[in-house]
PDB file of C-alpha atoms and ligand atoms in Angstrom:
ATOM      1  CA  MET T 443       8.473-179.291 -70.070  1.00 96.00           C
ATOM      2  CA  LYS T 444      12.050-177.570 -70.022  1.00 97.00           C
ATOM      3  CA  LYS T 445      11.079-174.691 -67.935  1.00 98.00           C
ATOM      4  CA  TYR T 446       8.104-172.225 -67.083  1.00 98.00           C
ATOM      5  CA  THR T 447       8.997-168.538 -67.805  1.00 98.00           C
ATOM      6  CA  ASN T 448       6.096-167.835 -70.182  1.00 98.00           C
ATOM      7  CA  ILE T 449       3.066-169.442 -70.691  1.00 97.00           C
ATOM      8  CA  LYS T 450       4.062-170.091 -74.513  1.00 97.00           C
ATOM      9  CA  ASP T 451       6.304-172.989 -72.591  1.00 98.00           C
ATOM     10  CA  LEU T 452       3.008-174.836 -71.917  1.00 97.00           C
ATOM     11  CA  GLU T 453       2.727-177.281 -75.047  1.00 93.00           C
ATOM     12  CA  ASN T 454      -0.988-178.350 -74.477  1.00 96.00           C
ATOM     13  CA  ILE T 455      -2.786-175.470 -72.202  1.00 98.00           C
ATOM     14  CA  THR T 456      -5.979-177.502 -72.395  1.00 97.00           C
ATOM     15  CA  GLU T 457      -4.459-180.844 -71.430  1.00 98.00           C
ATOM     16  CA  ILE T 458      -2.610-179.198 -68.747  1.00 98.00           C
ATOM     17  CA  ILE T 459      -5.751-177.240 -67.294  1.00 98.00           C
ATOM     18  CA  LYS T 460      -7.317-180.780 -67.392  1.00 98.00           C
ATOM     19  CA  GLU T 461      -4.297-182.249 -65.589  1.00 98.00           C
ATOM     20  CA  ALA T 462      -4.509-179.640 -62.951  1.00 98.00           C
ATOM     21  CA  ILE T 463      -8.129-180.588 -62.059  1.00 98.00           C
ATOM     22  CA  GLN T 464      -7.256-184.087 -61.792  1.00 98.00           C
ATOM     23  CA  LEU T 465      -4.478-183.203 -59.470  1.00 98.00           C
ATOM     24  CA  LYS T 466      -6.663-181.082 -57.580  1.00 98.00           C
ATOM     25  CA  LYS T 467      -9.030-184.325 -56.749  1.00 98.00           C
ATOM     26  CA  ASN T 468      -5.847-186.371 -55.925  1.00 98.00           C
ATOM     27  CA  PRO T 469      -2.956-184.416 -54.908  1.00 98.00           C
ATOM     28  CA  TYR T 470      -0.557-187.057 -53.583  1.00 98.00           C
ATOM     29  CA  LEU T 471      -1.103-189.444 -56.517  1.00 98.00           C
ATOM     30  CA  TYR T 472       2.293-188.315 -57.778  1.00 98.00           C
ATOM     31  CA  GLU T 473       3.926-188.236 -54.259  1.00 98.00           C
ATOM     32  CA  GLU T 474       7.016-190.441 -55.364  1.00 98.00           C
ATOM     33  CA  LEU T 475       7.612-188.072 -58.370  1.00 98.00           C
ATOM     34  CA  GLY T 476       9.878-185.726 -56.634  1.00 98.00           C
ATOM     35  CA  LYS T 477      11.687-187.981 -54.191  1.00 98.00           C
ATOM     36  CA  HIS T 478      15.367-186.685 -53.677  1.00 97.00           C
ATOM     37  CA  LYS T 479      14.642-183.581 -55.950  1.00 98.00           C
ATOM     38  CA  THR T 480      15.106-180.128 -54.571  1.00 98.00           C
ATOM     39  CA  LEU T 481      13.112-176.886 -55.426  1.00 98.00           C
ATOM     40  CA  VAL T 482      14.903-173.923 -54.620  1.00 99.00           C
ATOM     41  CA  MET T 483      12.553-170.621 -54.323  1.00 98.00           C
ATOM     42  CA  LEU T 484      14.109-167.193 -54.652  1.00 98.00           C
ATOM     43  CA  PHE T 485      12.405-164.108 -53.753  1.00 98.00           C
ATOM     44  CA  PHE T 486      13.546-161.071 -54.612  1.00 98.00           C
ATOM     45  CA  ASN T 487      10.408-159.593 -53.450  1.00 98.00           C
ATOM     46  CA  ALA T 488       7.420-160.244 -50.729  1.00 97.00           C
ATOM     47  CA  SER T 489       4.928-163.061 -51.332  1.00 98.00           C
ATOM     48  CA  LEU T 490       1.824-164.736 -49.391  1.00 98.00           C
ATOM     49  CA  ARG T 491       0.280-167.223 -51.851  1.00 98.00           C
ATOM     50  CA  THR T 492       2.952-167.933 -54.223  1.00 98.00           C
ATOM     51  CA  ARG T 493       5.430-168.932 -51.561  1.00 98.00           C
ATOM     52  CA  LEU T 494       3.427-171.311 -49.947  1.00 98.00           C
ATOM     53  CA  SER T 495       1.190-172.638 -52.942  1.00 98.00           C
ATOM     54  CA  THR T 496       4.575-173.319 -54.644  1.00 99.00           C
ATOM     55  CA  GLU T 497       6.102-175.002 -51.742  1.00 98.00           C
ATOM     56  CA  LYS T 498       2.772-177.175 -51.066  1.00 98.00           C
ATOM     57  CA  ALA T 499       2.948-178.236 -54.733  1.00 99.00           C
ATOM     58  CA  ALA T 500       6.206-179.218 -54.131  1.00 99.00           C
ATOM     59  CA  LYS T 501       5.666-181.070 -51.294  1.00 98.00           C
ATOM     60  CA  ASN T 502       2.446-182.851 -53.041  1.00 98.00           C
ATOM     61  CA  LEU T 503       5.145-184.257 -55.040  1.00 98.00           C
ATOM     62  CA  GLY T 504       7.396-185.411 -52.593  1.00 98.00           C
ATOM     63  CA  MET T 505       9.973-182.732 -53.260  1.00 98.00           C
ATOM     64  CA  ASP T 506      12.424-180.998 -50.835  1.00 98.00           C
ATOM     65  CA  VAL T 507      12.114-177.378 -50.748  1.00 98.00           C
ATOM     66  CA  MET T 508      14.738-174.925 -50.035  1.00 98.00           C
ATOM     67  CA  VAL T 509      13.754-170.918 -49.914  1.00 98.00           C
ATOM     68  CA  LEU T 510      15.863-167.877 -49.654  1.00 98.00           C
ATOM     69  CA  ASN T 511      14.983-164.045 -49.703  1.00 98.00           C
ATOM     70  CA  VAL T 512      17.399-163.015 -51.537  1.00 97.00           C
ATOM     71  CA  ASN T 513      17.705-159.636 -49.855  1.00 93.00           C
ATOM     72  CA  ASP T 514      18.708-161.596 -46.694  1.00 94.00           C
ATOM     73  CA  SER T 515      21.884-162.677 -48.938  1.00 96.00           C
ATOM     74  CA  TRP T 516      24.844-161.021 -50.821  1.00 97.00           C
ATOM     75  CA  LYS T 517      23.195-158.124 -53.447  1.00 97.00           C
ATOM     76  CA  LEU T 518      23.558-159.748 -56.530  1.00 98.00           C
ATOM     77  CA  GLU T 519      25.399-157.965 -59.861  1.00 98.00           C
ATOM     78  CA  PHE T 520      23.627-158.483 -63.227  1.00 97.00           C
ATOM     79  CA  ASP T 521      25.680-156.184 -65.365  1.00 95.00           C
ATOM     80  CA  ASN T 522      28.469-157.835 -67.393  1.00 96.00           C
ATOM     81  CA  GLY T 523      31.955-156.105 -67.291  1.00 96.00           C
ATOM     82  CA  THR T 524      31.015-154.126 -63.873  1.00 96.00           C
ATOM     83  CA  MET T 525      34.154-153.638 -61.717  1.00 97.00           C
ATOM     84  CA  MET T 526      32.269-154.679 -58.387  1.00 97.00           C
ATOM     85  CA  ASN T 527      33.544-151.960 -56.109  1.00 96.00           C
ATOM     86  CA  PHE T 528      30.179-150.188 -54.756  1.00 94.00           C
ATOM     87  CA  ASN T 529      27.349-152.562 -53.427  1.00 95.00           C
ATOM     88  CA  THR T 530      26.859-155.510 -55.010  1.00 97.00           C
ATOM     89  CA  ALA T 531      28.957-158.702 -53.914  1.00 97.00           C
ATOM     90  CA  GLU T 532      28.506-161.394 -56.119  1.00 98.00           C
ATOM     91  CA  HIS T 533      27.647-161.686 -59.590  1.00 98.00           C
ATOM     92  CA  ILE T 534      24.906-163.674 -60.966  1.00 98.00           C
ATOM     93  CA  LYS T 535      26.832-165.929 -63.087  1.00 98.00           C
ATOM     94  CA  GLU T 536      28.512-167.735 -59.944  1.00 98.00           C
ATOM     95  CA  ALA T 537      25.250-167.373 -57.955  1.00 98.00           C
ATOM     96  CA  ALA T 538      22.963-168.752 -60.647  1.00 98.00           C
ATOM     97  CA  GLN T 539      25.970-171.917 -61.221  1.00 98.00           C
ATOM     98  CA  VAL T 540      26.162-172.562 -57.253  1.00 98.00           C
ATOM     99  CA  VAL T 541      22.514-172.353 -56.875  1.00 98.00           C
ATOM    100  CA  SER T 542      21.926-175.266 -59.456  1.00 98.00           C
ATOM    101  CA  GLN T 543      24.274-177.399 -57.440  1.00 98.00           C
ATOM    102  CA  TYR T 544      21.941-177.268 -54.988  1.00 98.00           C
ATOM    103  CA  ALA T 545      18.802-177.644 -56.804  1.00 98.00           C
ATOM    104  CA  ASP T 546      17.317-179.628 -59.318  1.00 98.00           C
ATOM    105  CA  ILE T 547      14.644-176.909 -60.411  1.00 98.00           C
ATOM    106  CA  ILE T 548      15.383-173.136 -59.275  1.00 99.00           C
ATOM    107  CA  ALA T 549      11.978-170.781 -59.150  1.00 99.00           C
ATOM    108  CA  VAL T 550      12.291-167.001 -59.062  1.00 98.00           C
ATOM    109  CA  ARG T 551      10.562-164.023 -57.894  1.00 98.00           C
ATOM    110  CA  ALA T 552      11.744-160.923 -59.122  1.00 98.00           C
ATOM    111  CA  PHE T 553       9.284-157.476 -59.822  1.00 98.00           C
ATOM    112  CA  PRO T 554      10.552-154.861 -62.161  1.00 98.00           C
ATOM    113  CA  SER T 555      11.918-151.125 -61.047  1.00 97.00           C
ATOM    114  CA  LEU T 556       8.799-149.510 -62.638  1.00 98.00           C
ATOM    115  CA  LYS T 557      11.819-146.974 -63.505  1.00 97.00           C
ATOM    116  CA  ASP T 558      13.857-148.372 -66.315  1.00 97.00           C
ATOM    117  CA  LYS T 559      11.596-149.445 -68.913  1.00 98.00           C
ATOM    118  CA  PRO T 560      13.707-151.376 -71.438  1.00 97.00           C
ATOM    119  CA  LYS T 561      15.768-153.114 -68.405  1.00 95.00           C
ATOM    120  CA  ASP T 562      12.374-153.902 -66.991  1.00 98.00           C
ATOM    121  CA  ILE T 563      11.260-155.040 -70.591  1.00 98.00           C
ATOM    122  CA  ALA T 564      14.539-157.426 -70.969  1.00 97.00           C
ATOM    123  CA  ASP T 565      13.530-159.023 -67.430  1.00 98.00           C
ATOM    124  CA  ALA T 566      17.150-159.245 -66.503  1.00 96.00           C
ATOM    125  CA  VAL T 567      17.088-161.309 -63.343  1.00 98.00           C
ATOM    126  CA  LEU T 568      14.743-163.842 -64.694  1.00 98.00           C
ATOM    127  CA  ASN T 569      16.317-164.431 -67.626  1.00 98.00           C
ATOM    128  CA  SER T 570      19.887-164.602 -66.136  1.00 98.00           C
ATOM    129  CA  PHE T 571      18.861-167.330 -63.947  1.00 98.00           C
ATOM    130  CA  VAL T 572      17.704-168.881 -67.085  1.00 98.00           C
ATOM    131  CA  LYS T 573      21.298-168.020 -69.073  1.00 98.00           C
ATOM    132  CA  TYR T 574      23.407-169.241 -65.927  1.00 98.00           C
ATOM    133  CA  ALA T 575      21.519-171.743 -64.197  1.00 98.00           C
ATOM    134  CA  SER T 576      22.188-175.723 -65.260  1.00 98.00           C
ATOM    135  CA  VAL T 577      18.579-176.682 -64.127  1.00 98.00           C
ATOM    136  CA  PRO T 578      15.158-175.527 -65.258  1.00 98.00           C
ATOM    137  CA  VAL T 579      13.934-172.372 -63.977  1.00 98.00           C
ATOM    138  CA  ILE T 580      10.252-171.081 -63.142  1.00 99.00           C
ATOM    139  CA  ASN T 581       8.941-167.720 -63.247  1.00 98.00           C
ATOM    140  CA  MET T 582       6.996-166.904 -60.062  1.00 99.00           C
ATOM    141  CA  GLU T 583       6.290-163.154 -61.016  1.00 98.00           C
ATOM    142  CA  SER T 584       8.953-161.552 -62.854  1.00 98.00           C
ATOM    143  CA  ALA T 585       9.119-157.728 -64.176  1.00 98.00           C
ATOM    144  CA  VAL T 586       6.679-158.805 -67.248  1.00 98.00           C
ATOM    145  CA  ALA T 587       5.101-162.163 -66.857  1.00 98.00           C
ATOM    146  CA  HIS T 588       3.178-163.930 -63.884  1.00 98.00           C
ATOM    147  CA  PRO T 589       2.484-167.105 -65.504  1.00 98.00           C
ATOM    148  CA  LEU T 590       1.632-169.132 -62.896  1.00 99.00           C
ATOM    149  CA  GLN T 591      -1.010-167.030 -62.043  1.00 98.00           C
ATOM    150  CA  ALA T 592      -2.432-167.014 -65.352  1.00 98.00           C
ATOM    151  CA  LEU T 593      -2.530-170.863 -65.531  1.00 98.00           C
ATOM    152  CA  THR T 594      -4.467-170.258 -61.974  1.00 98.00           C
ATOM    153  CA  ASP T 595      -6.714-167.821 -63.488  1.00 98.00           C
ATOM    154  CA  ALA T 596      -7.505-170.185 -66.905  1.00 98.00           C
ATOM    155  CA  ILE T 597      -7.946-173.355 -64.016  1.00 98.00           C
ATOM    156  CA  THR T 598     -10.613-171.487 -62.143  1.00 98.00           C
ATOM    157  CA  ILE T 599     -12.439-170.053 -65.445  1.00 98.00           C
ATOM    158  CA  GLU T 600     -12.734-173.804 -66.505  1.00 98.00           C
ATOM    159  CA  GLU T 601     -14.176-174.936 -62.887  1.00 98.00           C
ATOM    160  CA  LEU T 602     -16.646-172.232 -62.805  1.00 98.00           C
ATOM    161  CA  LYS T 603     -17.965-171.406 -66.564  1.00 98.00           C
ATOM    162  CA  THR T 604     -21.084-172.217 -67.394  1.00 98.00           C
ATOM    163  CA  LYS T 605     -21.165-171.843 -71.244  1.00 97.00           C
ATOM    164  CA  LYS T 606     -18.148-172.825 -73.948  1.00 97.00           C
ATOM    165  CA  LYS T 607     -17.365-169.411 -74.798  1.00 98.00           C
ATOM    166  CA  PRO T 608     -17.819-167.080 -71.666  1.00 98.00           C
ATOM    167  CA  LYS T 609     -17.827-163.065 -71.729  1.00 98.00           C
ATOM    168  CA  ILE T 610     -14.670-162.422 -69.543  1.00 99.00           C
ATOM    169  CA  VAL T 611     -13.302-158.879 -68.962  1.00 98.00           C
ATOM    170  CA  LEU T 612      -9.834-157.763 -67.798  1.00 99.00           C
ATOM    171  CA  SER T 613     -10.937-154.157 -65.973  1.00 98.00           C
ATOM    172  CA  TRP T 614      -8.232-151.737 -64.590  1.00 98.00           C
ATOM    173  CA  ALA T 615      -9.127-150.588 -61.107  1.00 98.00           C
ATOM    174  CA  PRO T 616      -7.487-147.573 -58.789  1.00 98.00           C
ATOM    175  CA  HIS T 617      -4.829-148.434 -56.408  1.00 98.00           C
ATOM    176  CA  PRO T 618      -2.484-145.889 -54.205  1.00 98.00           C
ATOM    177  CA  LYS T 619       0.524-147.416 -55.776  1.00 98.00           C
ATOM    178  CA  ALA T 620       2.308-147.781 -58.834  1.00 98.00           C
ATOM    179  CA  LEU T 621       1.881-151.670 -59.506  1.00 98.00           C
ATOM    180  CA  PRO T 622       3.460-153.850 -62.332  1.00 98.00           C
ATOM    181  CA  HIS T 623       2.079-155.296 -65.593  1.00 98.00           C
ATOM    182  CA  ALA T 624       2.880-158.448 -65.022  1.00 98.00           C
ATOM    183  CA  VAL T 625      -0.336-160.392 -63.916  1.00 98.00           C
ATOM    184  CA  ALA T 626      -2.400-158.152 -66.681  1.00 98.00           C
ATOM    185  CA  ASN T 627       0.039-159.072 -69.431  1.00 98.00           C
ATOM    186  CA  SER T 628      -0.044-163.177 -68.818  1.00 98.00           C
ATOM    187  CA  PHE T 629      -3.651-162.923 -68.397  1.00 98.00           C
ATOM    188  CA  VAL T 630      -4.095-161.200 -71.598  1.00 98.00           C
ATOM    189  CA  ASN T 631      -1.668-164.057 -73.103  1.00 98.00           C
ATOM    190  CA  MET T 632      -3.739-166.507 -71.684  1.00 98.00           C
ATOM    191  CA  MET T 633      -7.150-165.446 -72.742  1.00 98.00           C
ATOM    192  CA  SER T 634      -5.679-165.793 -76.498  1.00 97.00           C
ATOM    193  CA  GLU T 635      -5.030-169.386 -75.666  1.00 97.00           C
ATOM    194  CA  ILE T 636      -8.654-170.364 -74.114  1.00 97.00           C
ATOM    195  CA  ASP T 637     -12.276-170.386 -75.450  1.00 97.00           C
ATOM    196  CA  ALA T 638     -13.426-166.981 -74.381  1.00 98.00           C
ATOM    197  CA  ASN T 639     -15.332-163.664 -75.578  1.00 98.00           C
ATOM    198  CA  PHE T 640     -12.219-161.592 -74.112  1.00 98.00           C
ATOM    199  CA  SER T 641     -12.201-157.678 -73.803  1.00 98.00           C
ATOM    200  CA  ILE T 642     -10.324-155.094 -71.658  1.00 98.00           C
ATOM    201  CA  THR T 643     -11.406-151.821 -70.067  1.00 98.00           C
ATOM    202  CA  HIS T 644      -9.438-149.195 -68.632  1.00 98.00           C
ATOM    203  CA  PRO T 645      -8.994-145.544 -68.679  1.00 98.00           C
ATOM    204  CA  LYS T 646      -7.201-143.815 -71.407  1.00 98.00           C
ATOM    205  CA  GLY T 647      -3.526-143.793 -70.910  1.00 98.00           C
ATOM    206  CA  TYR T 648      -3.330-147.062 -69.698  1.00 98.00           C
ATOM    207  CA  GLU T 649      -3.050-149.617 -72.479  1.00 98.00           C
ATOM    208  CA  LEU T 650      -0.907-152.285 -71.988  1.00 98.00           C
ATOM    209  CA  ASP T 651       1.942-153.517 -74.241  1.00 98.00           C
ATOM    210  CA  ALA T 652      -0.101-153.141 -77.776  1.00 98.00           C
ATOM    211  CA  GLN T 653       1.708-155.905 -79.300  1.00 96.00           C
ATOM    212  CA  LEU T 654       0.148-157.962 -76.710  1.00 97.00           C
ATOM    213  CA  THR T 655      -3.343-156.483 -76.839  1.00 98.00           C
ATOM    214  CA  LYS T 656      -3.566-155.911 -80.833  1.00 95.00           C
ATOM    215  CA  ASN T 657      -6.172-158.435 -81.783  1.00 92.00           C
ATOM    216  CA  ILE T 658      -8.169-157.590 -78.483  1.00 98.00           C
ATOM    217  CA  PRO T 659     -11.205-155.207 -78.030  1.00 98.00           C
ATOM    218  CA  ILE T 660     -10.210-152.193 -75.765  1.00 98.00           C
ATOM    219  CA  GLU T 661     -13.346-150.445 -74.062  1.00 98.00           C
ATOM    220  CA  TYR T 662     -12.983-147.231 -72.178  1.00 98.00           C
ATOM    221  CA  ASN T 663     -16.532-146.941 -70.755  1.00 98.00           C
ATOM    222  CA  GLN T 664     -16.127-149.719 -68.077  1.00 98.00           C
ATOM    223  CA  LYS T 665     -19.927-149.949 -67.058  1.00 97.00           C
ATOM    224  CA  LYS T 666     -20.452-151.076 -70.981  1.00 98.00           C
ATOM    225  CA  ALA T 667     -17.436-153.216 -71.044  1.00 98.00           C
ATOM    226  CA  LEU T 668     -18.862-155.343 -68.177  1.00 98.00           C
ATOM    227  CA  GLN T 669     -22.582-155.828 -69.528  1.00 97.00           C
ATOM    228  CA  ASN T 670     -23.178-159.433 -69.618  1.00 97.00           C
ATOM    229  CA  ALA T 671     -19.859-160.679 -68.563  1.00 98.00           C
ATOM    230  CA  ASP T 672     -19.641-164.112 -66.957  1.00 98.00           C
ATOM    231  CA  PHE T 673     -16.028-163.219 -65.396  1.00 98.00           C
ATOM    232  CA  VAL T 674     -14.718-159.750 -64.200  1.00 98.00           C
ATOM    233  CA  TYR T 675     -10.854-160.065 -63.484  1.00 98.00           C
ATOM    234  CA  VAL T 676      -9.883-157.140 -61.962  1.00 98.00           C
ATOM    235  CA  LYS T 677      -6.446-155.881 -61.616  1.00 98.00           C
ATOM    236  CA  ASN T 678      -4.406-152.376 -61.048  1.00 98.00           C
ATOM    237  CA  TRP T 679      -1.454-151.788 -63.205  1.00 98.00           C
ATOM    238  CA  SER T 680       0.567-148.604 -63.786  1.00 98.00           C
ATOM    239  CA  SER T 681       0.779-146.736 -67.131  1.00 98.00           C
ATOM    240  CA  TYR T 682       2.850-148.402 -69.870  1.00 98.00           C
ATOM    241  CA  SER T 683       3.364-145.778 -72.130  1.00 98.00           C
ATOM    242  CA  ASP T 684       4.308-143.071 -69.409  1.00 98.00           C
ATOM    243  CA  TYR T 685       6.114-145.958 -67.822  1.00 98.00           C
ATOM    244  CA  GLY T 686       5.516-146.605 -64.515  1.00 98.00           C
ATOM    245  CA  LYS T 687       3.310-143.551 -63.554  1.00 98.00           C
ATOM    246  CA  ILE T 688      -0.106-143.288 -61.964  1.00 98.00           C
ATOM    247  CA  LEU T 689      -2.013-141.331 -64.243  1.00 98.00           C
ATOM    248  CA  SER T 690      -5.460-141.690 -62.593  1.00 97.00           C
ATOM    249  CA  LYS T 691      -6.946-142.842 -58.853  1.00 96.00           C
ATOM    250  CA  ASP T 692     -10.270-141.896 -60.188  1.00 97.00           C
ATOM    251  CA  PRO T 693     -12.797-143.915 -57.377  1.00 98.00           C
ATOM    252  CA  SER T 694     -15.236-144.534 -59.773  1.00 98.00           C
ATOM    253  CA  TRP T 695     -13.291-147.517 -61.682  1.00 98.00           C
ATOM    254  CA  MET T 696     -13.675-149.432 -58.496  1.00 98.00           C
ATOM    255  CA  LEU T 697     -15.372-152.550 -58.842  1.00 98.00           C
ATOM    256  CA  THR T 698     -18.885-152.298 -57.354  1.00 98.00           C
ATOM    257  CA  LYS T 699     -21.532-155.244 -56.839  1.00 98.00           C
ATOM    258  CA  GLU T 700     -23.877-153.273 -59.332  1.00 97.00           C
ATOM    259  CA  LYS T 701     -20.943-153.174 -61.819  1.00 97.00           C
ATOM    260  CA  VAL T 702     -20.253-156.767 -60.920  1.00 97.00           C
ATOM    261  CA  GLY T 703     -23.843-157.752 -61.913  1.00 97.00           C
ATOM    262  CA  THR T 704     -23.971-161.516 -61.877  1.00 98.00           C
ATOM    263  CA  ALA T 705     -20.694-162.280 -62.895  1.00 98.00           C
ATOM    264  CA  LYS T 706     -17.844-164.088 -61.055  1.00 98.00           C
ATOM    265  CA  PHE T 707     -15.393-161.466 -59.774  1.00 98.00           C
ATOM    266  CA  MET T 708     -11.616-162.802 -60.050  1.00 99.00           C
ATOM    267  CA  HIS T 709      -8.530-161.221 -58.522  1.00 98.00           C
ATOM    268  CA  CYS T 710      -4.961-162.671 -57.956  1.00 98.00           C
ATOM    269  CA  LEU T 711      -4.842-161.032 -54.401  1.00 98.00           C
ATOM    270  CA  PRO T 712      -3.934-159.236 -52.035  1.00 98.00           C
ATOM    271  CA  VAL T 713      -6.591-156.380 -53.005  1.00 98.00           C
ATOM    272  CA  ARG T 714      -6.892-153.445 -51.267  1.00 98.00           C
ATOM    273  CA  ARG T 715     -10.657-153.280 -50.090  1.00 98.00           C
ATOM    274  CA  ASN T 716     -13.167-150.561 -50.769  1.00 98.00           C
ATOM    275  CA  VAL T 717      -9.979-149.275 -53.223  1.00 98.00           C
ATOM    276  CA  VAL T 718      -9.728-151.690 -56.052  1.00 98.00           C
ATOM    277  CA  VAL T 719     -13.124-153.487 -54.970  1.00 98.00           C
ATOM    278  CA  GLU T 720     -15.777-152.895 -52.369  1.00 98.00           C
ATOM    279  CA  ASP T 721     -16.458-155.250 -49.511  1.00 98.00           C
ATOM    280  CA  ALA T 722     -20.032-156.198 -51.064  1.00 98.00           C
ATOM    281  CA  VAL T 723     -18.259-158.178 -53.614  1.00 98.00           C
ATOM    282  CA  LEU T 724     -15.539-159.550 -52.103  1.00 98.00           C
ATOM    283  CA  ASP T 725     -17.905-160.650 -49.158  1.00 98.00           C
ATOM    284  CA  SER T 726     -20.497-162.124 -51.536  1.00 98.00           C
ATOM    285  CA  ASN T 727     -20.628-165.132 -53.686  1.00 98.00           C
ATOM    286  CA  ALA T 728     -19.854-163.967 -56.616  1.00 98.00           C
ATOM    287  CA  SER T 729     -16.098-163.481 -55.379  1.00 98.00           C
ATOM    288  CA  VAL T 730     -14.275-166.400 -56.327  1.00 98.00           C
ATOM    289  CA  VAL T 731     -10.544-165.232 -55.073  1.00 98.00           C
ATOM    290  CA  ILE T 732     -10.429-167.803 -52.421  1.00 98.00           C
ATOM    291  CA  GLN T 733     -10.795-170.878 -54.983  1.00 98.00           C
ATOM    292  CA  GLN T 734      -8.379-168.922 -57.502  1.00 98.00           C
ATOM    293  CA  ALA T 735      -5.951-168.569 -54.726  1.00 98.00           C
ATOM    294  CA  ASN T 736      -6.468-172.339 -53.882  1.00 98.00           C
ATOM    295  CA  ASN T 737      -6.000-173.161 -57.457  1.00 98.00           C
ATOM    296  CA  ARG T 738      -2.387-171.811 -57.402  1.00 98.00           C
ATOM    297  CA  THR T 739      -1.127-174.927 -55.775  1.00 99.00           C
ATOM    298  CA  PHE T 740      -2.344-177.203 -58.570  1.00 99.00           C
ATOM    299  CA  ALA T 741      -0.970-174.729 -61.337  1.00 99.00           C
ATOM    300  CA  ALA T 742       2.367-175.171 -59.569  1.00 99.00           C
ATOM    301  CA  GLN T 743       1.877-178.760 -59.064  1.00 98.00           C
ATOM    302  CA  VAL T 744       1.582-179.688 -62.745  1.00 98.00           C
ATOM    303  CA  VAL T 745       4.131-177.168 -63.824  1.00 98.00           C
ATOM    304  CA  LEU T 746       6.638-179.111 -61.495  1.00 98.00           C
ATOM    305  CA  LYS T 747       5.277-182.144 -62.604  1.00 98.00           C
ATOM    306  CA  LYS T 748       5.868-181.557 -66.549  1.00 98.00           C
ATOM    307  CA  ILE T 749       9.412-180.354 -65.334  1.00 98.00           C
ATOM    308  CA  ILE T 750      10.155-183.236 -63.175  1.00 98.00           C
ATOM    309  CA  GLU T 751       8.927-185.645 -66.287  1.00 97.00           C
ATOM    310  CA  ASN T 752      11.499-184.233 -68.512  1.00 96.00           C
ATOM    311  CA  LEU T 753      14.352-184.102 -66.304  1.00 95.00           C
ATOM    312  CA  SER T 754      13.507-187.825 -65.644  1.00 77.00           C
ATOM    313  CA  SER T 755      13.216-188.661 -69.731  1.00 77.00           C
TER     314      SER T 755
HETATM  315  N1   CP D 506      -0.874-163.542 -56.220  1.00 50.15           N
HETATM  316  C1   CP D 506       0.382-163.385 -56.039  1.00 50.15           C
HETATM  317  O1   CP D 506       0.873-163.889 -56.214  1.00 50.15           O
HETATM  318  O2   CP D 506      -0.291-163.429 -54.536  1.00 50.15           O
HETATM  319  P1   CP D 506       1.682-163.501 -53.943  1.00 50.15           P
HETATM  320  O3   CP D 506       2.196-162.120 -54.233  1.00 50.15           O
HETATM  321  O4   CP D 506       1.099-163.361 -52.433  1.00 50.15           O
HETATM  322  O5   CP D 506       2.667-164.245 -53.879  1.00 50.15           O
END
């Protein structure tokens, strides 16, 4: 694998999921593979799981890890031809080349503004690193995609499914803040790659990018959508058409024990209790969010392994 910015970079998803499950059973099997290789992780935004699980994954492979909170560093310029006489101190052209000299792999987290749709869709920060870095780049959640999370979710579903083609529903839930579309986008992409009876439920106005969902059933009645589900994946996102806006905080969309029924409850975390989902779900056996978070390590580990193997070939 040359990079991992989108789940399309996974050449054989079924095999990669199986390999991640094997790595989970024997995480130190390849502890020599990453010796004298360095992962540099650049964070433009906060993280708990991505930061710790990706570092753990790299260390399981014997890699060295360096982490930079970019907001503690020089403010970067991403536009070309700009007269940099305001508050940006360093251009991405220099920064990406410099970091590449310290790193064998660069991983980047950079959320969208949710204010400038064309700029967000262009995924400028991540794609600038891909363009100017001379080493492979991993997406740790960009403006439009969170492929490490989606691979984690597919691993978790594979571990827990009790039928070949489970019914999986992605449900919008309320949230007090405007949130990005990246997790939902990558989950939708992943559901087209695995054997699943997949649908989406959300209030009107919360349609995701139509290109992404063109072959997927959308049900506006949440209760109806969730009937007989095997997995309910819950996530808030802001409006895509009325870009970045909160159109509804309707509490009746919160996930309850009654609505989840016999399904497994999934969420990428962090999650707001009793806003997105009630305590009775998170504190029950229906919730698999802790197992999901654990699988972040093995999703990252299989991706790092594939990239290192490609470096050495
Ligand atoms: N799910 C996820 O990406 O968690 P963090 O934002 O804590 O990294």
